[in-house]
Structures are given as C-alpha cells and as structure tokens.
XYZ file of C-alpha atoms in Angstrom:
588
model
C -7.384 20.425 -52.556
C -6.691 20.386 -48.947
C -9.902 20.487 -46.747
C -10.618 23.073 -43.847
C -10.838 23.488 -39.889
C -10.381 25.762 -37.242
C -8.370 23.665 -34.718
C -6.821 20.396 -35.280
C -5.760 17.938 -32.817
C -3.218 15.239 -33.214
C -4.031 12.690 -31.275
C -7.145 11.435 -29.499
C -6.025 10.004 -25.709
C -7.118 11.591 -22.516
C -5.287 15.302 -23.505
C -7.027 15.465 -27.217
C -10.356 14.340 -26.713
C -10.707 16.489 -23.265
C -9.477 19.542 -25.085
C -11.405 18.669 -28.282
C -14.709 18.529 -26.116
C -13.806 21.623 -23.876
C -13.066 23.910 -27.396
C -15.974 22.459 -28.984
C -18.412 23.508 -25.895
C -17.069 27.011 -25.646
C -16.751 27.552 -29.529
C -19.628 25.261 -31.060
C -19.827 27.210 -33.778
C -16.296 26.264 -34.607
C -14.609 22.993 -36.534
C -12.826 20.645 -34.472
C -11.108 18.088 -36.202
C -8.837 15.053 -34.103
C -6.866 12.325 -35.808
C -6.240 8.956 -33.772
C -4.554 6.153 -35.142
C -6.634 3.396 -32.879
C -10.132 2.699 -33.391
C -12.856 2.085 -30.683
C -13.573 -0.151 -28.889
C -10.794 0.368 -26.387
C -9.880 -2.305 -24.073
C -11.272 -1.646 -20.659
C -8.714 -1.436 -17.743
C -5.423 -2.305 -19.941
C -5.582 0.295 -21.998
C -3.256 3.429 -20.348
C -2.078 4.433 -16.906
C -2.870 8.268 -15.461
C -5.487 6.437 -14.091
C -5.378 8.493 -10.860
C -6.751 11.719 -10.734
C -6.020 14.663 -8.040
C -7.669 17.491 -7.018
C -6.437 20.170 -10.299
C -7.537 17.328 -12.646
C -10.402 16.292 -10.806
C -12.108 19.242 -11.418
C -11.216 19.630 -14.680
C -13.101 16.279 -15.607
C -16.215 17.015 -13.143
C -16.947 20.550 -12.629
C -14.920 22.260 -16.541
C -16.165 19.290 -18.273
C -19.193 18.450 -16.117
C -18.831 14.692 -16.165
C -18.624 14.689 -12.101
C -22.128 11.969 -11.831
C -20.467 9.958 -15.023
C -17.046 9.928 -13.011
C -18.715 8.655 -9.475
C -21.200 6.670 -11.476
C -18.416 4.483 -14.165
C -15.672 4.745 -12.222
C -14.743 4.773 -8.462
C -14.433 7.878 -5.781
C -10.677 8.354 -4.849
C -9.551 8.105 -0.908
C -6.696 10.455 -1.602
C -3.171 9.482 -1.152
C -1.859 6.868 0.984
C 1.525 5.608 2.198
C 3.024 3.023 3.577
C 6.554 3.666 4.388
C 9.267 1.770 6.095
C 12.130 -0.913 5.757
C 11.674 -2.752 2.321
C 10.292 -6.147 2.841
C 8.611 -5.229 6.675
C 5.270 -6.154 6.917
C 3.195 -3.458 6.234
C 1.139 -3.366 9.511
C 4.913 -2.522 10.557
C 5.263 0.520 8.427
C 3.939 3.926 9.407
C 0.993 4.939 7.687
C 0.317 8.669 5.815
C -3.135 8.934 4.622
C -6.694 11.057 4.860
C -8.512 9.231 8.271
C -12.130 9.586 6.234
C -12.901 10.108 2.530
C -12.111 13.551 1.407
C -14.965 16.130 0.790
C -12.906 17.581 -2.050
C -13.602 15.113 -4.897
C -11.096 12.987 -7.285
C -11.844 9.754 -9.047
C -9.456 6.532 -9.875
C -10.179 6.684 -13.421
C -10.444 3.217 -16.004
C -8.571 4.968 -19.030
C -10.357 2.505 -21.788
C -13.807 3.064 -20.358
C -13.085 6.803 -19.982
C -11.465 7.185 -23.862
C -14.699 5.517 -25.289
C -16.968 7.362 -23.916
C -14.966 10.963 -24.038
C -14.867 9.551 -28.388
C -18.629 8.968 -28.489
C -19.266 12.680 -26.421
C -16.621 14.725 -28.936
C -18.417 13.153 -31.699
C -22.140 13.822 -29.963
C -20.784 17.257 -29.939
C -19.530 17.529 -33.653
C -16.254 17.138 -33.475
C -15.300 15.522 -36.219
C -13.318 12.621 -35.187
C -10.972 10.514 -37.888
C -10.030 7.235 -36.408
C -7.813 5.213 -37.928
C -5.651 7.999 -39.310
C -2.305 8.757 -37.872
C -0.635 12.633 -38.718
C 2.344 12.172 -40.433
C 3.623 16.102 -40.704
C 2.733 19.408 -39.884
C 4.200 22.381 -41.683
C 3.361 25.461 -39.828
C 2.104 28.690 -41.587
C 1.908 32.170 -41.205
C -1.603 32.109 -41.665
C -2.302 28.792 -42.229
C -0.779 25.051 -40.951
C -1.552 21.889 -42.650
C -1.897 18.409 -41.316
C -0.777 15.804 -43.333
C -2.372 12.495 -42.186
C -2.375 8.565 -43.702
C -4.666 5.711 -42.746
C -3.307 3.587 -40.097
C -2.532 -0.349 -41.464
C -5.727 -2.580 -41.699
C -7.665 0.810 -41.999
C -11.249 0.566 -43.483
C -9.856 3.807 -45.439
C -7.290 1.735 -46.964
C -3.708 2.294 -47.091
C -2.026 5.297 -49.158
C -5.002 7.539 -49.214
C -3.364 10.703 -47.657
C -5.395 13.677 -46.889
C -3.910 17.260 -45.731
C -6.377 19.542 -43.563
C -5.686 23.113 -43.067
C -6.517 24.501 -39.783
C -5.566 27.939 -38.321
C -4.527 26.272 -34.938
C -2.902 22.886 -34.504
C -2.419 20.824 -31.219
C -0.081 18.529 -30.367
C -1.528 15.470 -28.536
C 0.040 13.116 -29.974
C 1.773 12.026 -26.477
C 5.046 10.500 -26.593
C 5.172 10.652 -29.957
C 6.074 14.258 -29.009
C 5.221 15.327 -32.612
C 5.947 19.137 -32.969
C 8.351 19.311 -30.096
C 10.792 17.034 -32.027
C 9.861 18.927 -35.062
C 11.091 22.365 -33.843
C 13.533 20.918 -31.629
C 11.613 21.871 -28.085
C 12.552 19.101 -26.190
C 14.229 19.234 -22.256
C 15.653 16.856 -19.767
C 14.388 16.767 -16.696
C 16.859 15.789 -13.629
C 17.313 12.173 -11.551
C 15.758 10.165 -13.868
C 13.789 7.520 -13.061
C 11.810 4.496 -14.755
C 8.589 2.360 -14.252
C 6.899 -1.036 -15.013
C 2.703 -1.321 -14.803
C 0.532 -4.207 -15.445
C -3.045 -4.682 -14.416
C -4.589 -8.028 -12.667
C -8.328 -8.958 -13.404
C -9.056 -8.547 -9.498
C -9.518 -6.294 -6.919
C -5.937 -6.231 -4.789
C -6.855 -4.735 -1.227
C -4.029 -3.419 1.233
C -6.021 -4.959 3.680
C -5.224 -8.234 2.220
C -1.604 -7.703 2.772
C -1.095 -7.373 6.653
C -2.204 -10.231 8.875
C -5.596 -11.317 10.021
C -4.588 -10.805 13.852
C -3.207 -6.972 13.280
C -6.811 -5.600 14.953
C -5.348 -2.668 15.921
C -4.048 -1.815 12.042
C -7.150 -3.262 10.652
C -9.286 -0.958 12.776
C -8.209 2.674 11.483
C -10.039 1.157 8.704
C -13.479 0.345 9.945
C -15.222 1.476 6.678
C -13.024 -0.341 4.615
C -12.007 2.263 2.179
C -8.246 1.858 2.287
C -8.450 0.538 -1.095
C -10.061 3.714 -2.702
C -6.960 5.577 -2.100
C -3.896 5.486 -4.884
C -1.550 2.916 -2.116
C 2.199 3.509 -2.143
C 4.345 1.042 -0.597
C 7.435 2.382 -0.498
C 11.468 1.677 0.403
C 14.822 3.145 0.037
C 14.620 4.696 -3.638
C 11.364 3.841 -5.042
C 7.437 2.998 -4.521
C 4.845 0.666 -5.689
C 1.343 1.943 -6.575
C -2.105 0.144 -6.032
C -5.059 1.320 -8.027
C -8.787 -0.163 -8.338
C -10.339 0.602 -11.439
C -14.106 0.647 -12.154
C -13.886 -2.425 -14.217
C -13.199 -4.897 -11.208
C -9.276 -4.860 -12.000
C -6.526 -3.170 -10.252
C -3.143 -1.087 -11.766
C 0.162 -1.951 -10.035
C 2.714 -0.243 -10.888
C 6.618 -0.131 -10.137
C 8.227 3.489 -10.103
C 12.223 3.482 -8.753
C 14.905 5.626 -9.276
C 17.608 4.422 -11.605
C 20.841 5.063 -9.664
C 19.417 3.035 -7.062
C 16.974 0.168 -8.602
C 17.914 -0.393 -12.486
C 15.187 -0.869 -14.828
C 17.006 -3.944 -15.975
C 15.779 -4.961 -12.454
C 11.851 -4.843 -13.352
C 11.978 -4.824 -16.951
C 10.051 -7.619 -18.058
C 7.362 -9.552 -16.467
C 9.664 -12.088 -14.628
C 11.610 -9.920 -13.639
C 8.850 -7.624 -12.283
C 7.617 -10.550 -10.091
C 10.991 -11.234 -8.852
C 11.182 -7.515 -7.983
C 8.512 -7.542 -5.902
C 9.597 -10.797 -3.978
C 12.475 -9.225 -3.456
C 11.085 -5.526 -1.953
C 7.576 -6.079 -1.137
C 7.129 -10.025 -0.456
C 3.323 -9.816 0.812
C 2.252 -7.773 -2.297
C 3.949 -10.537 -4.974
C 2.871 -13.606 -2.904
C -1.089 -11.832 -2.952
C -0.167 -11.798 -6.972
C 1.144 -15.165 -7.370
C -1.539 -17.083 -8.303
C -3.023 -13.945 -10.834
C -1.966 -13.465 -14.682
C -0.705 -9.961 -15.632
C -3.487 -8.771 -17.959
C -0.788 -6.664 -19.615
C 2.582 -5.122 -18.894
C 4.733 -2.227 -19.792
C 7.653 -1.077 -18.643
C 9.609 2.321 -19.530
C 13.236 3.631 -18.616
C 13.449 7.396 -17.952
C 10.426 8.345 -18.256
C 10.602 12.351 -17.665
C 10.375 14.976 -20.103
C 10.134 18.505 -20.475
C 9.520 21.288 -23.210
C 11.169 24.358 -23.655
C 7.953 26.194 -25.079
C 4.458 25.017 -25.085
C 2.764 27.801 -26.654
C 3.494 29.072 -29.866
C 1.679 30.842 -32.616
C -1.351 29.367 -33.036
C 0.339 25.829 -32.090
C -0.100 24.389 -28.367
C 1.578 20.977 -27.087
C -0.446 19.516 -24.454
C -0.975 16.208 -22.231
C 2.586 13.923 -23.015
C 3.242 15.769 -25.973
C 4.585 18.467 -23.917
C 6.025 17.976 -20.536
C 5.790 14.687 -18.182
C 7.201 15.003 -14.567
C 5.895 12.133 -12.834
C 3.347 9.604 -11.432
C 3.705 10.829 -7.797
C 0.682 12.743 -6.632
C -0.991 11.472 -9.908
C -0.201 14.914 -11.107
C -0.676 13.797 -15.246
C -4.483 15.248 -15.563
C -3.730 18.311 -13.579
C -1.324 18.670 -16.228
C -3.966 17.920 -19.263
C -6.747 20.082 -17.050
C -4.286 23.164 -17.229
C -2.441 22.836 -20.565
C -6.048 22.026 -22.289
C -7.568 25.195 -20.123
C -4.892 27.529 -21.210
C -5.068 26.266 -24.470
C -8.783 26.876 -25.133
C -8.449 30.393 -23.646
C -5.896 30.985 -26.109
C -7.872 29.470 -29.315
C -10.664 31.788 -28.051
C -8.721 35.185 -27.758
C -6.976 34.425 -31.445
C -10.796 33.773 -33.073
C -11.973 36.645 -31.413
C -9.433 38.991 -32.957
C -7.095 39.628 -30.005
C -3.683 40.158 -30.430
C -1.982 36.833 -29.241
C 1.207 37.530 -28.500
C 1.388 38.757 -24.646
C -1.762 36.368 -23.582
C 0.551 33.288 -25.276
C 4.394 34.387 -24.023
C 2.228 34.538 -20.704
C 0.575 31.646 -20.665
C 4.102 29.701 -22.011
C 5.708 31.276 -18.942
C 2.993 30.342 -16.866
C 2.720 26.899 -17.463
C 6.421 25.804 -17.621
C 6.724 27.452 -14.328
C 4.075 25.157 -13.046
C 5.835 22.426 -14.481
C 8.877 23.564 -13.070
C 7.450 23.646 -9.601
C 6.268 20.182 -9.999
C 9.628 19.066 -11.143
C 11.530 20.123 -8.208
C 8.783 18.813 -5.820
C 8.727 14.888 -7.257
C 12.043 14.382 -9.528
C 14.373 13.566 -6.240
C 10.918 12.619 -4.441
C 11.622 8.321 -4.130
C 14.789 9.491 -2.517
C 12.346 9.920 0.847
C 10.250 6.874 0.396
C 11.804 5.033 2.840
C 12.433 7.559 5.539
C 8.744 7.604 7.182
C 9.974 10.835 9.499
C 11.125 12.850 6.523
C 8.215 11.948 4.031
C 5.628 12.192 6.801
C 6.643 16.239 6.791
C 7.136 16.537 2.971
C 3.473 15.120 2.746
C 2.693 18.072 4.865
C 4.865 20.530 3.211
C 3.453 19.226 -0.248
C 0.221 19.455 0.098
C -0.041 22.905 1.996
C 1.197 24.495 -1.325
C -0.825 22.455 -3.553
C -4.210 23.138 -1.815
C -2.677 26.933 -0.986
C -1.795 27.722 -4.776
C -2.204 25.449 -7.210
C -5.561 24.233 -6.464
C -7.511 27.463 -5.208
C -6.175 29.385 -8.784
C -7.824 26.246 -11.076
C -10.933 25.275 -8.805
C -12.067 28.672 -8.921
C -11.253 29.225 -12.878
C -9.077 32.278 -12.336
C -6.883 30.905 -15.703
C -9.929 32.799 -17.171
C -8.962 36.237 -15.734
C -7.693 38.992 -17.659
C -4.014 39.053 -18.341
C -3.262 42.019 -15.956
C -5.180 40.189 -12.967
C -3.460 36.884 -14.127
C -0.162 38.172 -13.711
C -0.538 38.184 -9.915
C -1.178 34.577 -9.706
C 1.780 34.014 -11.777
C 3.470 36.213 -9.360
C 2.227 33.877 -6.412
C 3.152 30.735 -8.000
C 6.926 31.915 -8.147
C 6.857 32.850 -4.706
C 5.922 29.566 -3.124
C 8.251 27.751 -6.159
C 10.821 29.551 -4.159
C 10.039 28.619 -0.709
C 9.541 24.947 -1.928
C 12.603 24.962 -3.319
C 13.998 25.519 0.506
C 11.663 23.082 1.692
C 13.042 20.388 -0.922
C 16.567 21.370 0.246
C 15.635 20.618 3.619
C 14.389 17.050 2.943
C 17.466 16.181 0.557
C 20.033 17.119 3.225
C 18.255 16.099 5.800
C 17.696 12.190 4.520
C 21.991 13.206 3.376
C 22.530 14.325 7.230
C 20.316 12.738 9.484
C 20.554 9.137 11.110
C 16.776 7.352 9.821
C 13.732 7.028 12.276
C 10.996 4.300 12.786
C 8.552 7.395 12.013
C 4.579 7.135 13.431
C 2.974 4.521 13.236
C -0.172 6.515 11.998
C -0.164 9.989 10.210
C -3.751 11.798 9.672
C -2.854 14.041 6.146
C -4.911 16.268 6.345
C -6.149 16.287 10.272
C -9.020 17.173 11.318
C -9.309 20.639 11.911
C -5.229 22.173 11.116
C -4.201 24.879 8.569
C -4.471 21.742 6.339
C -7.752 20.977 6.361
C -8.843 24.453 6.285
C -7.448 24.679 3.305
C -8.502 21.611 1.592
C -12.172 22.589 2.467
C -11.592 25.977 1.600
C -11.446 24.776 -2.199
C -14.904 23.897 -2.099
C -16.106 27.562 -1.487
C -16.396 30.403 -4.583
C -14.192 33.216 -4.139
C -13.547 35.660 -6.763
C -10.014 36.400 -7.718
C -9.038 39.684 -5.326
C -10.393 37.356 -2.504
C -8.001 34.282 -3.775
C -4.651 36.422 -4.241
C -5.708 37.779 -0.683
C -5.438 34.569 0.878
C -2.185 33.109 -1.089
C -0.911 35.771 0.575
C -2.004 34.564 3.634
C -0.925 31.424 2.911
C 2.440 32.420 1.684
C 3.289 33.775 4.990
C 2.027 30.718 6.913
C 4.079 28.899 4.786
C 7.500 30.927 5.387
C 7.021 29.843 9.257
C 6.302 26.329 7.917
C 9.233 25.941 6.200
C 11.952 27.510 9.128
C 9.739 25.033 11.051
C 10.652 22.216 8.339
C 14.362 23.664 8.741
C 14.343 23.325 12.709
C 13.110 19.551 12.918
C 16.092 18.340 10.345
C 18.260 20.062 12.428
C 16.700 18.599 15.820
C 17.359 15.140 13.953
C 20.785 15.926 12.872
C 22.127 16.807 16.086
C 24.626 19.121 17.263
C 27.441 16.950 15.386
C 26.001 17.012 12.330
C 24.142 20.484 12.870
C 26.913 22.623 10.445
C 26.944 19.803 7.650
C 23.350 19.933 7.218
C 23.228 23.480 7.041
C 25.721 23.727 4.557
C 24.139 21.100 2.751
C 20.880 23.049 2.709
C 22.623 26.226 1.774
C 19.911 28.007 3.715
C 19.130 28.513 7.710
C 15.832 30.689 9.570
C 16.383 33.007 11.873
C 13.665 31.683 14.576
C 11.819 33.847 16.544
C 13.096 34.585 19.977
C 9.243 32.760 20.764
C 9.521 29.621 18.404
C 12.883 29.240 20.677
C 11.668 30.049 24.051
C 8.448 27.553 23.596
C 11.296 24.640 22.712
C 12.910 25.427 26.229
C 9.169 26.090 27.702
C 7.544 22.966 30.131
C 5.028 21.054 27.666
C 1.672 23.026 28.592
C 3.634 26.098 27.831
C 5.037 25.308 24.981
C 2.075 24.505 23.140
C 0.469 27.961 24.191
C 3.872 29.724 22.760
C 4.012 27.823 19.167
C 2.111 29.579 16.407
C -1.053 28.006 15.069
C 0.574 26.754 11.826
C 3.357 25.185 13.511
C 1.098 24.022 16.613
C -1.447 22.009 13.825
C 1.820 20.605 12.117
C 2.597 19.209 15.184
C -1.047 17.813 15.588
C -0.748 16.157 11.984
C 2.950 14.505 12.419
C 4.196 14.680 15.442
C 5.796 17.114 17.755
C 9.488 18.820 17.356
C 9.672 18.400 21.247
C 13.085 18.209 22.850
C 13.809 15.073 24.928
C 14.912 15.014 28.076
C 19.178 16.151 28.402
C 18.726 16.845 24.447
C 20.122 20.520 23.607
C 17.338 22.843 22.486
C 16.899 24.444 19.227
C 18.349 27.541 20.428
C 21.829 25.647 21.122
C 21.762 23.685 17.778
C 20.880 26.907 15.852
C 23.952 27.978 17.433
C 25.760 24.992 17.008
C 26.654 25.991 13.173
C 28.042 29.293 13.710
C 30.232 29.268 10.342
C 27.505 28.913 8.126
C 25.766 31.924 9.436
C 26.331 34.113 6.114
C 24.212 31.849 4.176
C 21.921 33.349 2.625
C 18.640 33.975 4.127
C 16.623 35.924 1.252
C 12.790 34.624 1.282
C-alpha cells in the first residue's frame, strides 16, 4: 500500500530543501516529504557552486526564509560585483575596474553550499518535514487526482538495496536538478542560444585580488583602503570569457572558468591540467598565485544552459536546475530558486485552499519563463563584452538599472503574493523593460561588431554615489505597497527609454561617421534624440551638463562622459550620417 503526503519533493539541494522549509512554514499543518540520494554530512566548501547570491536571492534566504543573522554569521557578507576587464594576460592593476566603491547597504551573502545544505537538512527536519536520505526517485506517474513517487535506496544505503517504496502526494516537485526528472519525462526541455561551458575547483585558502597586482601599485591598492575587494564575486575577464573569485565561509575560495565555446573550447579547460594551463595562458598572475595550492576538487561542464518550455503544471512544479539554468553571470541561480520556490508555494497554497488553479498556474508559467527569458537575453551573448572595458562598463549600468528597477523592487517587497488581477501589471512591466533590454543588448552586440575597442576607465563606481542608480538600489530597502511599486516602474521605465537612446548615441559616437550606417543596421533600431540631448552635445562643457537630463547626466557621473572631442562631428551629424537606415523601426 502506497503511503501518503501532500507535497513531495525530488531532490534535496539548495531548490528542495528551501522550498520544503518555505511550504512547511506557511502550511505546517501540511506533509512535506523530500527524497535525496546523499546523506549528511556534506563536505564543506567542495560540495556545489551557486555559491554567490544577489539581491532577488538574497532576500529570499534572509528576509522569506529569515536566516539573514545565520547568513552574516556562517558565511560571509557579499561586496557586490566586481570586474576587472582588459587585454587577457595585462596585469590587473592595468585593467579598468567596475565595482561598488563601499559595501552595499542592500544585503547578499557568498554562500558555502555544504555548510548551507546541512544546516537547511537539520531546519526542514526541525520543522517536520519528513526528510528520506539515501533514497533516490526513480519515476513519477502523474494523476488526475493523485501522483505517485516511486523511490529506491541509494547503494550502500542503511535501508538496503531493493526496498522500493511509492508515496502518493497531491503535488510533486521537481528538484532533482540536472537530473531534470519530469522535464525529460514529458518532454519539456529547451535550448538556450550561444552556448557556453565552465570548469570550478576550490583551493583550501583565501585567494585575494589584492594579491594579484604588485606591491608598488599604491594608487590601485588605495581604492581599497578597507580591504574588502575580496568580498565581492571578482571577474577577470578577456575576449570571450571570465574567471570568477569567491571566498567562502570555510576559509577556502571557488574559482571558476566560464568561456564561450566558439571562442575558448572546453577541450581547452577540461581537466585539471588543462585548467592550470588555461589560466597561464589568459590570466598568468591568478595561476602563478595557484601554483603552489592543490585543487580541493574540480568539475568541469560543456554547455551548460538550459531551458523549459513549462514550469508549472497541474499540481507539478520544476524548480532550481530542474527547470531552467541561464547562467553564472550576476550569480543569478538563487534568484531563480527564490522565485520558482515563491511561486511555487503560492500555488500549493491556492490548490489546498480550494481555488481553482488553472489561471493563477498558466500565469505564473508565463510569468516565470518570461523572467527567464529576460535573463537569457541579458547574459547568453554576455562574455562576448568581457574584454571591451568601454562597452561592459555601460552594460553594467544598463544591467543593473533594470534589475534594481523591476526585478528586485517586485520580489523584495513580496508583490508575487498579490492577487492575480494586481499581478498581471507587474507581468505587464516585466515585458516592457524585456523589450527595451532587448534594444539595449542590440546596442552592445553591434557595437563590440562595429566599433574599434577602447582602453576604458581605469576606475568605474557601479552604483555611484548619489545617481538614478543608487537611488534605486536604496530604494529596495524601503516598504512600498504594490500601487506605489507599479507607480514607480513606470517611472523607471521612462528613465530607462532615455537611457537606452543614450546607450544608442555613445556606440554610435564610438563607431564614427564611417561606420555610423553599419552599426545601425546592425542594431536594427535608432532614437530619435531630442532637439536638447543634441544641442547640449554641441553646447561648451558648463552648458552641456545643465542641458543633459538627470538620468543621462548621473550615467555620465558613473562611466564617463559621451563628450565630443575637439574637430570630432557631433551627435547631431552622426545621427545624420546613416540616412538610409532611417525607416527602421523605432516602436518602444
């Protein structure tokens, strides 16, 4: 006779055991059941990677789940995202910079997966969740009323091998991660464009960026004088891929190798030799610091992306890796869990409650893929600008305004909980920016295509101190209720429609007026400036800066100015430089 539950979740990572402990707090009255093959006690530091956390996923694990002390207390404060961009192989004190100048006020944590997975076991089962360890799920069969979970004992299980047991549970969750359980099962799985691979390892160390520019660089080492460089998630990046740098709580540190495959193979970084001569290769100062450490562990995976052509179903849910996997840039992975698991409890709680399902979960699947989607076109072509400092300097910009302007004010302020009509909007607002990043993304592609490259600055504030950026990143730390957040994406949304013709006027400034037509028709889009965006290019400096908008004035004060150099033609004559292409469209 098979035994009962209310929600069962296959798999017990990061994704299962969040959402197993997030159902089991808002229903406690209801059974909870999560198979995991592995058994504690996890290895500490080499146990996963996602161990970066943003803003979305930050609060998911400190404020929905309420583990923000345990976070700051086992594991270490994140100093945002930082950069280091140039020619492959410079020294990095050579490279412009792209980081936050002080520790952000807006929390996020640089997370030891092992550590994190024990504890998150010994909470779920604190909470009475009953958690099988040691069993793996072998099948689900999906019911009208009913599913059932058929799971065996993992080998060398205390359980013993061959003692199957089958659970029926009115909802079943896929965390099984790239296992990808039910999406192979019902045939829901979707490529994702310009694939790319990755290799990780940790050392048993802390590895400092610090360590790898010269004593004598005062000057570099001094826009560091708290020493907190290291907090942040490091890129070093070149031509077609990036290298991260993360400390974990445990003394050790993640490196990892991310590169697009048309332009670095996998073969390239594959295995542990030829990792290190990878890095000796592109970033010489970062394998000589590792030369004398043993990789703890190393993996390495080709094509790494997925995606999911439904998430949702009835009375099913695919969440964490199980469902859809962009990429490590912007550590985007528990943003992911924190909205797939938040949807996904919503959803459990509407169904036991009686509601009819159907429009909250065609929603929600909507919803979420869009998000995805969004995501996708932000980071799949995103290595493509690592080693052009003056292009990724303004898709930093670009990238974070909608993040912090959309994404992060609808989850930090829990309006995922709103009723479906007042949810709609939100969804509404999401597809509007996806459509003016998708111009924005245009802009970077054809301008790395069009443009000749540039040294870039040496330093770049993200976010400076007192722009449209910051406002906005501080901004998520106040309550609003959900008529006051749609009122300011809407705000935002216009700032950003200046911010991208902005985007669209300095790859055009770059290209020049020989190369003005090609990289409009590459974009397949062009502005129509204001006649006082174009008079403040042709204005005397002191001017000018009185004529630009606010937006586009704190742009400038965060990476650099679009100023025209001396005998240069102004924007006015380049916009007019590319007269065939005028009928492009300009629909916003």
């Amino acid at each position: 006779m098979s035994e009962r539950t209310d929600i069962a979740i296959c798999g017990g990572g990061l994704a299962g055991l969040t959402l197993a402990l997030q159902v089991k707090r808002r229903l406690p009255e209801r059974r909870v059941t999560v198979f995991e093959p592995t058994r504690r006690p996890l290895p500490e530091a080499c146990h996963k990677v996602g161990e970066s956390s943003v803003e979305v996923g930050a609060h998911y694990f400190g404020a929905v789940l309420g583990l923000h002390d345990y976070m700051m207390e086992r594991h270490l404060p994140k100093n945002g995202l930082r950069f280091f961009s140039g020619v492959p192989g410079a020294p990095i004190e050579a490279r412009a910079e792209m980081g936050p100048r002080e520790a952000p006020r807006v929390p996020a944590y640089q997370i030891d997966r092992g550590r994190f997975e024990n504890d998150l076991r010994a909470w779920c089962v604190d909470a009475g969740v009953d958690l099988r360890e040691g069993w793996g799920v072998r099948d689900v069969t999906l019911g009208e009323g009913v599913h059932t979970v058929s799971a065996v004992p993992v080998r060398g299980s205390r359980e013993g091998e061959g003692a199957a047991a089958q659970l029926e549970a009115r909802w079943v969750v896929d965390a099984s991660g790239r296992r990808r359980l039910l999406a192979k099962k019902l045939g829901l799985q979707a490529d994702l464009p310009a694939q790319s691979s990755s290799a990780w390892f940790r050392v048993s160390e802390r590895v400092k960026v610090r360590e790898l520019a010269g004593a004598a660089e005062g000057a570099w080492h001094e826009r560091d004088v708290d020493d907190n460089r290291w907090l942040s998630t490091n890129h070093l990046c070149g031509t077609g891929y990036w290298v991260w740098l993360i400390p974990l709580g445990s003394g050790y540190t993640s490196v990892g190798i991310v590169a697009e495959e048309s332009v670095h193979p996998y073969k390239g970084f594959s295995t542990e030799a030829a990792a290190r001569e990878w890095l000796a290769s592109h970033e010489p100062a970062l394998a000589e610091r590792l030369s004398g450490l043993d990789f703890a562990d190393f993996i390495a995976m080709k094509g790494y992306r997925h995606g999911a052509t439904q998430v949702f179903g009835e009375r099913w849910a695919l969440v964490g890796e199980a469902g859809i996997f962009v990429d490590p840039l912007y550590s985007p992975g528990s943003d992911m869990i924190g909205l797939g698991n938040s949807l996904t409890t919503e959803l459990i709680a509407a169904d036991l409650a009686g509601e009819d399902l159907e429009p909250r979960r065609a929603h929600y699947d909507a919803f979420f893929r869009d998000w995805a989607a969004l995501l996708a076109r932000t980071l799949c072509e995103g290595s493509r600008a690592m080693g052009r400092p003056e292009v990724l300097g303004a898709k930093l910009y670009w990238d974070y305004f909608y993040y912090w302007a959309c994404m992060c004010p609808y989850f930090l302020r829990g309006h995922y909980r709103e009723p479906l009509a007042s949810h709609a909007r939100f969804h509404d607002a999401l597809r509007a920016f996806a459509a003016l990043n998708d111009q924005a993304q245009r802009v970077f592609q054809a301008w790395i295509d069009v443009a000749p490259a540039e040294p870039g600055t040496a330093f770049v504030g993200l976010p400076a101190i007192a722009t449209t950026l910051s406002d906005l990143h501080l901004a998520l730390l106040e309550e609003r209720d959900a008529d006051e957040t749609h009122a300011e994406m809407q705000r935002s949304l216009a700032q950003g429609r200046e911010l991208v013709d902005e985007l669209w006027l300095r790859a055009v400034r770059r290209a020049g007026p020989t190369r003005a037509a090609a990289l409009v028709e590459r974009i397949g889009w062009r502005p129509s400036p204001s006649d006082a965006r174009l008079a403040a290019d042709e204005a005397e400096p002191k001017r000018r800066r009185k004529l630009l908008s606010k937006p586009v004035r704190d742009m400038e004060r965060s990476i650099g100015k679009n100023a025209r150099a001396p005998g240069a033609p102004s924007l006015r004559e380049l916009c007019a430089s590319a007269p065939r292409v005028e009928a492009v469209a300009q629909s916003r």
